[in-house]
PDB file of C-alpha atoms and ligand atoms in Angstrom:
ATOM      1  CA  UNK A  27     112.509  75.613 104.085  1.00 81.00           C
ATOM      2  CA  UNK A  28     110.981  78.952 103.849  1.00 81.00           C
ATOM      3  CA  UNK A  29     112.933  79.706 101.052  1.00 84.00           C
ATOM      4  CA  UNK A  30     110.756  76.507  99.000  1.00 84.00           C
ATOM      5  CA  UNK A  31     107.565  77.682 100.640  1.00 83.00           C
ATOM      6  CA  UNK A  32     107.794  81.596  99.033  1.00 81.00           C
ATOM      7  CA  UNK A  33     108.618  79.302  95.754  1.00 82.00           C
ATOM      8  CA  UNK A  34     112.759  80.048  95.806  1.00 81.00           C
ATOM      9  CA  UNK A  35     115.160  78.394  94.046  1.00 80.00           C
ATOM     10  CA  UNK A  36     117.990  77.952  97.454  1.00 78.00           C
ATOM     11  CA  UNK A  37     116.574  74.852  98.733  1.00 81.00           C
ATOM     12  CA  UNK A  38     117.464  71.072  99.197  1.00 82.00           C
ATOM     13  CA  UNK A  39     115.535  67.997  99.055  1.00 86.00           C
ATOM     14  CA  UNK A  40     115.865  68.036 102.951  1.00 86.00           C
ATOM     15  CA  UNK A  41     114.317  71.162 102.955  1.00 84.00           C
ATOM     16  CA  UNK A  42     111.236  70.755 100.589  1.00 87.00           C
ATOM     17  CA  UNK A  43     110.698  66.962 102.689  1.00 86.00           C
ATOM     18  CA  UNK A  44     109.782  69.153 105.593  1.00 83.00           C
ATOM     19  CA  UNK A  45     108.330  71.749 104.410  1.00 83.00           C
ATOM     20  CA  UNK A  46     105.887  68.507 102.208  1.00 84.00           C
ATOM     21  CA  UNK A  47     105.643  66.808 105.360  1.00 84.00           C
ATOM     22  CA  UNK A  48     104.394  70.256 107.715  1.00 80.00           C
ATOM     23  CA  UNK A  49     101.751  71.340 104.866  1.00 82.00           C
ATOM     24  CA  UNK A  50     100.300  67.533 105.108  1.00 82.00           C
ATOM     25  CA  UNK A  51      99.051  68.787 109.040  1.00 78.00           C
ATOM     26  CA  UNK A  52      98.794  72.247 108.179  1.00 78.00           C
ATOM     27  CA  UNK A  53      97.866  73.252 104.535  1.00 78.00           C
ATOM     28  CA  UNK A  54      97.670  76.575 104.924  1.00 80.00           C
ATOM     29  CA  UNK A  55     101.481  76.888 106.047  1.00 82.00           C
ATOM     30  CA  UNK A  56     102.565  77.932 102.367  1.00 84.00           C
ATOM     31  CA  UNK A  57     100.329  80.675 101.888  1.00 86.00           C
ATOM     32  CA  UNK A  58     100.767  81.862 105.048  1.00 87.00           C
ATOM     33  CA  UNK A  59     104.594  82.104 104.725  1.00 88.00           C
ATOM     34  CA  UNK A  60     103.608  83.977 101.662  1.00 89.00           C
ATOM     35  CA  UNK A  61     101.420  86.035 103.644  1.00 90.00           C
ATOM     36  CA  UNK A  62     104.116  86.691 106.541  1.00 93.00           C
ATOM     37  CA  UNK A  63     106.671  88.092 103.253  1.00 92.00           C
ATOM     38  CA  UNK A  64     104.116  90.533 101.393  1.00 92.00           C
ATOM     39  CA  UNK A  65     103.351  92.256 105.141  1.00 95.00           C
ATOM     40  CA  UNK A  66     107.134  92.278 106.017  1.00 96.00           C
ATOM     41  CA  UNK A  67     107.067  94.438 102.473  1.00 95.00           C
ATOM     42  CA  UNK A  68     103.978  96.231 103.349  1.00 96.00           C
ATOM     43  CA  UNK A  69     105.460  97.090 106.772  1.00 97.00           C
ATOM     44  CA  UNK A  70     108.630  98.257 105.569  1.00 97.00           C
ATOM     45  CA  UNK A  71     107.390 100.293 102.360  1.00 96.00           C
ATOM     46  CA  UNK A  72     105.306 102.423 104.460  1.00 96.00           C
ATOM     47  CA  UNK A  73     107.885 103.050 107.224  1.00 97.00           C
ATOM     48  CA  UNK A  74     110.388 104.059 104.512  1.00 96.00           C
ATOM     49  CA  UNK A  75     107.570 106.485 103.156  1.00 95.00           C
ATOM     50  CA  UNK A  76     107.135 107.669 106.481  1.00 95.00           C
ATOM     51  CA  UNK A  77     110.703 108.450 106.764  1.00 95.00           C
ATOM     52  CA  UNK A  78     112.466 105.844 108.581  1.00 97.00           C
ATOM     53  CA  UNK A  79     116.202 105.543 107.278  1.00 97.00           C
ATOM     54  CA  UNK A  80     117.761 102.723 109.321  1.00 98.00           C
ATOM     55  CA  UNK A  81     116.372  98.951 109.058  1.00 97.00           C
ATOM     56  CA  UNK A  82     117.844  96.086 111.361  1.00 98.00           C
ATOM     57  CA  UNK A  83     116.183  93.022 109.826  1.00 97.00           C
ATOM     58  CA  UNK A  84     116.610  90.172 112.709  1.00 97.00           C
ATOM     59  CA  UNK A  85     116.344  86.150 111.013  1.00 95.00           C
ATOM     60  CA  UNK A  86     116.555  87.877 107.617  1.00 94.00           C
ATOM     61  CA  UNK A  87     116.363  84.347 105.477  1.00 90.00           C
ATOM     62  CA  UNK A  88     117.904  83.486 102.572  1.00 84.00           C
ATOM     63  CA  UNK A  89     117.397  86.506  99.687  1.00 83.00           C
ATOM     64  CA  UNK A  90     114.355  86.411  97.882  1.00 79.00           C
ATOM     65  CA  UNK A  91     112.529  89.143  95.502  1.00 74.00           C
ATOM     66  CA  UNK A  92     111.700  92.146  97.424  1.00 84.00           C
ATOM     67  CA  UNK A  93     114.363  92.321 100.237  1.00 91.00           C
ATOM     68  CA  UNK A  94     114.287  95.150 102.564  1.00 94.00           C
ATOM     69  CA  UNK A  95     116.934  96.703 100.988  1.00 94.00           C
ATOM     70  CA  UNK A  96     115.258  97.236  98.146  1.00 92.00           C
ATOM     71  CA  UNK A  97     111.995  98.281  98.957  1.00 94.00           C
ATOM     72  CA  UNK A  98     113.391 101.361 101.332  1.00 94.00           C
ATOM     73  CA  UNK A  99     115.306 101.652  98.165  1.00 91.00           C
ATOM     74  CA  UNK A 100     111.960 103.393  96.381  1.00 89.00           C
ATOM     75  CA  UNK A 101     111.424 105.635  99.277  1.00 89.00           C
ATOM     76  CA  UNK A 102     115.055 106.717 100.148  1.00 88.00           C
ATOM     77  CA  UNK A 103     118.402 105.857  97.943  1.00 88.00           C
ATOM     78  CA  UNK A 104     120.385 106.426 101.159  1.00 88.00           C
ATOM     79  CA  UNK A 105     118.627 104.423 103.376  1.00 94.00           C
ATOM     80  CA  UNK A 106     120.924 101.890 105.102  1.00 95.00           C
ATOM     81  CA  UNK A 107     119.827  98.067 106.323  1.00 96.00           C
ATOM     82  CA  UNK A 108     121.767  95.786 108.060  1.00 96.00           C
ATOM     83  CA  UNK A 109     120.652  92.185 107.902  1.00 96.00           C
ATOM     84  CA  UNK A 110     121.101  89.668 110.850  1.00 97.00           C
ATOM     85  CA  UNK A 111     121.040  86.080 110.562  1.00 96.00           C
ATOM     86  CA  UNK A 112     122.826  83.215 112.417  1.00 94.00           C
ATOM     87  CA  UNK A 113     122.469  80.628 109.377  1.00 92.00           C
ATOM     88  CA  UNK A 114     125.989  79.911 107.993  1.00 93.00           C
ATOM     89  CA  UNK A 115     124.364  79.506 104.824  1.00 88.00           C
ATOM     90  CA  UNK A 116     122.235  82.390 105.192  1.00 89.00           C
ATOM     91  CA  UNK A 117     125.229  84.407 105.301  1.00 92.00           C
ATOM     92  CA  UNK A 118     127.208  83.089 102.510  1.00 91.00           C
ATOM     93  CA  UNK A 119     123.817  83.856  99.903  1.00 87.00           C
ATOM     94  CA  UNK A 120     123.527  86.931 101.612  1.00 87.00           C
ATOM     95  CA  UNK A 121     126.953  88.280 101.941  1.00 87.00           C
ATOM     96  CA  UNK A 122     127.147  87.364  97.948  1.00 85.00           C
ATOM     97  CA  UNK A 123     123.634  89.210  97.450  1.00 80.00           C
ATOM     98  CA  UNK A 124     122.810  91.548  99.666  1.00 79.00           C
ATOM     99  CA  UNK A 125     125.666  93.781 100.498  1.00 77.00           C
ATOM    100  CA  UNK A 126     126.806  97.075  99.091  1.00 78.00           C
ATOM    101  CA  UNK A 127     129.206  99.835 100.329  1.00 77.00           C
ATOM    102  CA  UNK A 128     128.361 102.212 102.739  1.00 82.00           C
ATOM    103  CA  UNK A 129     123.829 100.716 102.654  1.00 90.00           C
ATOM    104  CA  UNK A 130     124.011  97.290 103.198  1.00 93.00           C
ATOM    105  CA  UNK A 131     125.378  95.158 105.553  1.00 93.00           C
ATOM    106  CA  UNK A 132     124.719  91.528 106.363  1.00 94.00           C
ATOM    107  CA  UNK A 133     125.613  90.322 110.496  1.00 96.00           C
ATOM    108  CA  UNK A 134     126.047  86.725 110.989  1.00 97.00           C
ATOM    109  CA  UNK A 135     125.000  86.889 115.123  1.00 97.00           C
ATOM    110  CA  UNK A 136     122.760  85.033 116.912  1.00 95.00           C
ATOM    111  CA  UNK A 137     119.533  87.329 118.373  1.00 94.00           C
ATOM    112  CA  UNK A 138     119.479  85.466 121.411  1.00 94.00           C
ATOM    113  CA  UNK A 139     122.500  87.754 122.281  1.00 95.00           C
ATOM    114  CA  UNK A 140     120.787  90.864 121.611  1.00 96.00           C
ATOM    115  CA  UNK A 141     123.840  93.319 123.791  1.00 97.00           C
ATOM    116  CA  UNK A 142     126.657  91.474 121.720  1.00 97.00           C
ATOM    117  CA  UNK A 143     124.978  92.228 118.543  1.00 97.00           C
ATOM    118  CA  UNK A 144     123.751  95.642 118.968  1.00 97.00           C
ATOM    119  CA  UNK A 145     127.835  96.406 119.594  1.00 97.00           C
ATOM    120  CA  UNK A 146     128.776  94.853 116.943  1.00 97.00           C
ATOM    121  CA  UNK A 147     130.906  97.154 115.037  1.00 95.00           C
ATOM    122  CA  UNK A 148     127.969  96.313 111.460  1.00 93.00           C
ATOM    123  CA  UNK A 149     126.180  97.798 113.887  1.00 96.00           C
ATOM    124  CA  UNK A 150     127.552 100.701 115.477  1.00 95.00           C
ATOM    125  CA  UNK A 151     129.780 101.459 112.932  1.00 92.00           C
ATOM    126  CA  UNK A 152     126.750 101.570 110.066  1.00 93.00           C
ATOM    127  CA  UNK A 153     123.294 102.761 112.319  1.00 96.00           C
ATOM    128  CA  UNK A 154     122.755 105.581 114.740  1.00 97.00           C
ATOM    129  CA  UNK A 155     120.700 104.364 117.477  1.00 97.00           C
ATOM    130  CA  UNK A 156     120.709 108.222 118.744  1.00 97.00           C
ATOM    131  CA  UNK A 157     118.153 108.342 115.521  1.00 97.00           C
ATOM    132  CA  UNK A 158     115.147 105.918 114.475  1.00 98.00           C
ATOM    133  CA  UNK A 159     115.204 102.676 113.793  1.00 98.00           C
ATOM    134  CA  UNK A 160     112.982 100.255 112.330  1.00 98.00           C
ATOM    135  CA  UNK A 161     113.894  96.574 113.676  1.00 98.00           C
ATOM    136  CA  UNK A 162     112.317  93.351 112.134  1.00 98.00           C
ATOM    137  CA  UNK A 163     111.795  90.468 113.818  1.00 98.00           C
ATOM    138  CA  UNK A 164     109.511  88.929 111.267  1.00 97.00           C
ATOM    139  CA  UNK A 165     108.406  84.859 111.634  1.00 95.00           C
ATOM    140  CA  UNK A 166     111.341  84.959 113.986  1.00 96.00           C
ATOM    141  CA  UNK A 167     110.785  85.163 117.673  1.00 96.00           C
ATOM    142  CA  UNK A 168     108.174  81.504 117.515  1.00 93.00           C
ATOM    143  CA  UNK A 169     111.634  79.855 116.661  1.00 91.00           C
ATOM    144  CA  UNK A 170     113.100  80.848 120.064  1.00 93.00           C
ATOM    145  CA  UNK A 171     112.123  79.008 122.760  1.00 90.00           C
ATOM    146  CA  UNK A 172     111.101  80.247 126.272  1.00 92.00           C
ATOM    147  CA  UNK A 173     114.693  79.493 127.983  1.00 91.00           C
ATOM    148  CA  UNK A 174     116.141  81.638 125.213  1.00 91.00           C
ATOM    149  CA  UNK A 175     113.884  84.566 127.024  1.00 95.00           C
ATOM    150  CA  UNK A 176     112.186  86.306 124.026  1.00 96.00           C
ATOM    151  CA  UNK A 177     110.672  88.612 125.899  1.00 97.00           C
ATOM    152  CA  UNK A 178     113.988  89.941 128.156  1.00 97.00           C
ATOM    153  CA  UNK A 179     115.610  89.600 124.447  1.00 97.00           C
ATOM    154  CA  UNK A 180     113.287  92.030 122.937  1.00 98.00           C
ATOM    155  CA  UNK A 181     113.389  94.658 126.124  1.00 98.00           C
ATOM    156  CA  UNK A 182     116.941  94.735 125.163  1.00 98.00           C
ATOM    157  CA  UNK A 183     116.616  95.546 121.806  1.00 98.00           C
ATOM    158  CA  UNK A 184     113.339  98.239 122.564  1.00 98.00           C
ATOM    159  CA  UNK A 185     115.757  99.859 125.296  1.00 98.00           C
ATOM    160  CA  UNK A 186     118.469 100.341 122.643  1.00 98.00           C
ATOM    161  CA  UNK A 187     116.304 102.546 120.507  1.00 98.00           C
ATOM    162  CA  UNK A 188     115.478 106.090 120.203  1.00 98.00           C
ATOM    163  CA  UNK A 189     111.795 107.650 120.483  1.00 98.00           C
ATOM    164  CA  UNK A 190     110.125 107.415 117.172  1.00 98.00           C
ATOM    165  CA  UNK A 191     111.930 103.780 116.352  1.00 98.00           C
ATOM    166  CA  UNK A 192     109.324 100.564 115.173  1.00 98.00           C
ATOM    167  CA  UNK A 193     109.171  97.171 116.116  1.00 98.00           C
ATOM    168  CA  UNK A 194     107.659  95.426 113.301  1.00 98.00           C
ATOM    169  CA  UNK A 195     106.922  91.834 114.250  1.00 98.00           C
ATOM    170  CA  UNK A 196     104.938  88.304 113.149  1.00 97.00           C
ATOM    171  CA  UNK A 197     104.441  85.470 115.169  1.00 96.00           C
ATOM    172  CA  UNK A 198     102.646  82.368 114.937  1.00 92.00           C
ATOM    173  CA  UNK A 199      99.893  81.662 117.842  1.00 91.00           C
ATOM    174  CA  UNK A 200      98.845  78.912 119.749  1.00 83.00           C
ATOM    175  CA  UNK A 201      95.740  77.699 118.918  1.00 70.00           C
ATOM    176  CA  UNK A 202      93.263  75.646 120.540  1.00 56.00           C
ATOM    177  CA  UNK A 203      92.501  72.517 118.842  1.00 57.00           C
ATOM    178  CA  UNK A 204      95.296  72.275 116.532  1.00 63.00           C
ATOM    179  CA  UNK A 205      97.215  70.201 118.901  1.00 64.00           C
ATOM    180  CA  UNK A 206      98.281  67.732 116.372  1.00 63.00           C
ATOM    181  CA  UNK A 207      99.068  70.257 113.762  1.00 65.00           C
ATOM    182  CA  UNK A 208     101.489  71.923 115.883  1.00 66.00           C
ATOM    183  CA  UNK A 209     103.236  68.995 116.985  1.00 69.00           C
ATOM    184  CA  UNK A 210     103.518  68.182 113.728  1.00 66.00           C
ATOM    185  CA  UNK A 211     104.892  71.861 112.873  1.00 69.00           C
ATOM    186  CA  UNK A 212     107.263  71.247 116.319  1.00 69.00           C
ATOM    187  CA  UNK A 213     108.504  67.765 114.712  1.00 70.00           C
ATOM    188  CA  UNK A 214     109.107  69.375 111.521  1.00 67.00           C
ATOM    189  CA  UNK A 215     110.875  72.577 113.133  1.00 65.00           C
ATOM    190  CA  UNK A 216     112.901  70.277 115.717  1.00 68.00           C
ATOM    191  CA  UNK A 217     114.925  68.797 112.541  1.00 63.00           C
ATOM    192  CA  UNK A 218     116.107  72.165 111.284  1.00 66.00           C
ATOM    193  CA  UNK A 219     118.608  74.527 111.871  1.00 62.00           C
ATOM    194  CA  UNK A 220     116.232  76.589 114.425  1.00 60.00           C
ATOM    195  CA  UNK A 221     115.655  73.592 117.008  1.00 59.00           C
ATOM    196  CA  UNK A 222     112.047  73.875 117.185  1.00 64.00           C
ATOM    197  CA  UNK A 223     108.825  76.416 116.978  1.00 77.00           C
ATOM    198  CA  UNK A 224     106.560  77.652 119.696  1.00 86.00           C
ATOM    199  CA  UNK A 225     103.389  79.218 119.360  1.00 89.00           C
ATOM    200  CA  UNK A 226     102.552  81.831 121.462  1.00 94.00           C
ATOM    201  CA  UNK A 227      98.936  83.262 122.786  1.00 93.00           C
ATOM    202  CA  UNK A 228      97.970  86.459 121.602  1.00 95.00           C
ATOM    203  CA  UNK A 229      98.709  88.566 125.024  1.00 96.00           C
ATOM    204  CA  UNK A 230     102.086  86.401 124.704  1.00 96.00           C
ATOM    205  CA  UNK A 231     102.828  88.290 121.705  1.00 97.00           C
ATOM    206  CA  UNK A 232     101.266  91.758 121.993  1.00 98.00           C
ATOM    207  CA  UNK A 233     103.638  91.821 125.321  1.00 98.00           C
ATOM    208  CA  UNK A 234     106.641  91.630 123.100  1.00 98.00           C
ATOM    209  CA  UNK A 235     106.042  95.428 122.445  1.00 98.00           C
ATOM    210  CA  UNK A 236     106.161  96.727 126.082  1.00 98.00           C
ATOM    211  CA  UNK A 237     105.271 100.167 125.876  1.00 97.00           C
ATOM    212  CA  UNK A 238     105.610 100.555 122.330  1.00 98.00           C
ATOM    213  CA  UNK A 239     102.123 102.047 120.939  1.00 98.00           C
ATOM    214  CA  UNK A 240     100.883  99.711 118.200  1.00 98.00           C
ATOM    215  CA  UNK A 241     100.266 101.743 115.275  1.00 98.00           C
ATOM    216  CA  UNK A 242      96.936 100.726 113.256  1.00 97.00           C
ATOM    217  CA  UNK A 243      95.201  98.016 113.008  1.00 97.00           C
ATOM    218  CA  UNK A 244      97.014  97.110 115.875  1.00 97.00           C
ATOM    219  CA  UNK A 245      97.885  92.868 116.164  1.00 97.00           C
ATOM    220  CA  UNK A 246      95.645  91.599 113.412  1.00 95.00           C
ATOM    221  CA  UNK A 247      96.017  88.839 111.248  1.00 92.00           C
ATOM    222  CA  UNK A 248      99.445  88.958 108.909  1.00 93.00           C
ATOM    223  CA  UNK A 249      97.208  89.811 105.845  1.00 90.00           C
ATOM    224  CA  UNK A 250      94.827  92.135 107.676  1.00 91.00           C
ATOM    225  CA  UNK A 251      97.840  94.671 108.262  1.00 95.00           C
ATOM    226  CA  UNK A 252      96.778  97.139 105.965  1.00 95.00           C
ATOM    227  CA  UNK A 253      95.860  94.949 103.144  1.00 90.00           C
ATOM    228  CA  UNK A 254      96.670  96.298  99.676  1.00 84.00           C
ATOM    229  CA  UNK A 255      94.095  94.898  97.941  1.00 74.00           C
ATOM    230  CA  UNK A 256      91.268  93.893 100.492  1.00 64.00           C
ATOM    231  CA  UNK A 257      88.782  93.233  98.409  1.00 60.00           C
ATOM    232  CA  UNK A 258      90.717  90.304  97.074  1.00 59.00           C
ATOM    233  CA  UNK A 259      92.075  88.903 100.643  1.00 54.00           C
ATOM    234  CA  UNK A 260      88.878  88.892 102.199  1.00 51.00           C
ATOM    235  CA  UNK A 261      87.810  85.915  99.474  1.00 45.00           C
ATOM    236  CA  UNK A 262      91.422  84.245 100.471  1.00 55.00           C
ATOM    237  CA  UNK A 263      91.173  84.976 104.510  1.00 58.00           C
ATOM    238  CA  UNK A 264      93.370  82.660 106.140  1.00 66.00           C
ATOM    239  CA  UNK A 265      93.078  81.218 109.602  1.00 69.00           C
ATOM    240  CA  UNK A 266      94.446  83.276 112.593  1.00 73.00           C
ATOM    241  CA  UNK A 267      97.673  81.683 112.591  1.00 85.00           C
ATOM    242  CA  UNK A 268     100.211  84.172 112.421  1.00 92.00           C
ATOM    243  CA  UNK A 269     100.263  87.455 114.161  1.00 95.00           C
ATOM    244  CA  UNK A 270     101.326  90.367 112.824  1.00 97.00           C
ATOM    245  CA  UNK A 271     102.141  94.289 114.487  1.00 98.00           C
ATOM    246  CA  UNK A 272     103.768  97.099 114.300  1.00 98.00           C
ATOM    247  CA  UNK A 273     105.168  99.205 117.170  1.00 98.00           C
ATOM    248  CA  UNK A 274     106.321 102.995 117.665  1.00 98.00           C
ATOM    249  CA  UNK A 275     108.402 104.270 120.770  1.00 98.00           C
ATOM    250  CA  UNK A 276     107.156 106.877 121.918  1.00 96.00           C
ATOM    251  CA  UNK A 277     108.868 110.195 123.902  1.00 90.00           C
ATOM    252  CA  UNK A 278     109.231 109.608 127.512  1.00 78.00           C
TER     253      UNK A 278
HETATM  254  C1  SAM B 426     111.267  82.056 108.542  1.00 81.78           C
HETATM  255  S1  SAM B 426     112.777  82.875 108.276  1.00 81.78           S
HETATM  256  C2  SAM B 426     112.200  84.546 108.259  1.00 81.78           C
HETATM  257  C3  SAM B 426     112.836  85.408 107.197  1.00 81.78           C
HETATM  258  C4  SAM B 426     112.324  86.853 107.169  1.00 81.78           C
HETATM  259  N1  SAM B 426     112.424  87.483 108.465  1.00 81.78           N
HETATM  260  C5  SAM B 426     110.899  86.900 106.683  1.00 81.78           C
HETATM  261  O1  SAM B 426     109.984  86.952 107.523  1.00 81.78           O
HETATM  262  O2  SAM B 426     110.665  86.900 105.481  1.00 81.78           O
HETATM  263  C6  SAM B 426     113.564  82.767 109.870  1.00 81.78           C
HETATM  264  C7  SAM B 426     115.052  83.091 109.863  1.00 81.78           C
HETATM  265  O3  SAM B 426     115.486  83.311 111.214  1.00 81.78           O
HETATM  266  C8  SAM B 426     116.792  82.796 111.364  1.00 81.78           C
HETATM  267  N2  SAM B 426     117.025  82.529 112.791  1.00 81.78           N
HETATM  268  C9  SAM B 426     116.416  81.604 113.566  1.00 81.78           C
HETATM  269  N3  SAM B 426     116.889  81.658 114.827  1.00 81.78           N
HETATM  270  C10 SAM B 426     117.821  82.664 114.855  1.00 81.78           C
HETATM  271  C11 SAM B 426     118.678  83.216 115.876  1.00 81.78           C
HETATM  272  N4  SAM B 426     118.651  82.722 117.121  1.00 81.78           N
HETATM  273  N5  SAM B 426     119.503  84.218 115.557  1.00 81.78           N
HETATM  274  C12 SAM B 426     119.534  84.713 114.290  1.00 81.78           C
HETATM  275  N6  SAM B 426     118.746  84.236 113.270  1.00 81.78           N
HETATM  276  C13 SAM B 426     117.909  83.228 113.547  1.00 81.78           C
HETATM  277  C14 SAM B 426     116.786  81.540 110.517  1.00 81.78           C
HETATM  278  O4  SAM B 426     118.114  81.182 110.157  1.00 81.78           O
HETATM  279  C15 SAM B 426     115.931  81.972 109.323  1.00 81.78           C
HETATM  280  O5  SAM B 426     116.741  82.482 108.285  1.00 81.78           O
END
């Protein structure tokens, strides 16, 4: 579904039904999925300039143009990513796609069991968690509901990481008035392979990074993150839909 919405060629008719039947309620879905992708590049190019060498991208999708992989690429050749999805068919594109000795590795694990994963051996056998670490969990966390525990999910994960790691996150918000839309955007969600989606309030969201210190702008709007051309997004400003942050540990 996102896939058809960043204008891929990996989707089915099942797929682009929803995804027609969603942007009926809320039109703006597309270019906000569009939106969510450029800052996920945005985010990552500028950590990789900044001199962050391991990425753990959580709900990775289905490859597209740009992958993470590729953008640390520009910054640092040597730069490894590991890729996590739970999608079988995630992980047959991406196994096919994304992988390559000793840089790349894709995880088929589910992120609702954040300990198992962060031992598994594409883990500990490819990052060192002694050393920084940039972990995505981009348009992710809204497709886990509140008896998966998000927020205990993510303490894990911040725990696990050294000082000077980023949590670079997006998540779509509840918003008042939009009832219908996001029962419509629950209906469409409840039919795929994520179960459903659940909007979350601003303090909801900023609470995902603990005691992380959000680096500039702070939680803003997904294309107010640093915009790279601002001139020409403040003419396209979409609604305050999806969230969009990223967090540094700090020393104790
Ligand atoms: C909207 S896509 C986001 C892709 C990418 N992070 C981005 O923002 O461009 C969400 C992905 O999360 C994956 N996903 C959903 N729930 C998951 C879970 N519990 N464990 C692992 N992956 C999950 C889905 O399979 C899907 O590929």
């Amino acid at each position: 579904m996102y896939d058809y919405m960043l204008g891929g060629k990996d989707n089915l008719g099942v797929d682009r039904a929803a995804i027609d039947q969603l942007t009926r309620h809320i039109p703006e879905a597309v270019p906000i999925a569009k939106a969510n992708r450029a800052f996920l590049q945005r985010a990552v190019r500028q950590l990789a300039a900044a001199g962050i060498r391991q990425f753990l991208d959580l709900g990775s999708g289905l490859p597209t143009q740009g992958n993470v992989h590729e953008i640390v690429r520009e910054a640092s050749p040597d730069a490894k990513v590991v890729y996590v999805d739970h999608d079988p068919v995630v992980a047959a594109h991406a196994r096919a796609l994304l992988e390559e000795e000793g840089r790349v590795v894709f995880l088929q694990a589910d992120l609702l069991r954040p300990t198992e994963l962060l031992a598994a051996p594409e883990v500990t056998g490819f990052l060192d968690l002694s050393e920084p670490v940039a972990v995505l969990l981009v348009s992710i966390l809204h497709f886990v509901q509140d008896a998966g525990d998000p927020a205990g999910m993510v303490k894990i994960l911040r725990d696990a990481l050294a000082p000077g790691s980023y949590l670079v996150l997006t998540h779509a918000v509840a918003t008042i008035g939009r009832e219908q839309a996001e029962e419509s955007a629950k209906d469409v969600y409840r039919g795929s392979s994520t179960g459903g989606a659940t909007g979350r309030t601003e303090a909801e969201i900023r609470a995902f990074f603990g005691d992380f210190e959000l680096v500039e702008p702070g939680l803003v709007q997904v294309s107010d993150w640093r915009p790279d051309h601002p001139e020409i997004l403040r003419d396209e400003a979409l609604p305050g839909y999806l969230l969009a942050g990223v967090g540094r540990k700090m020393a104790k």
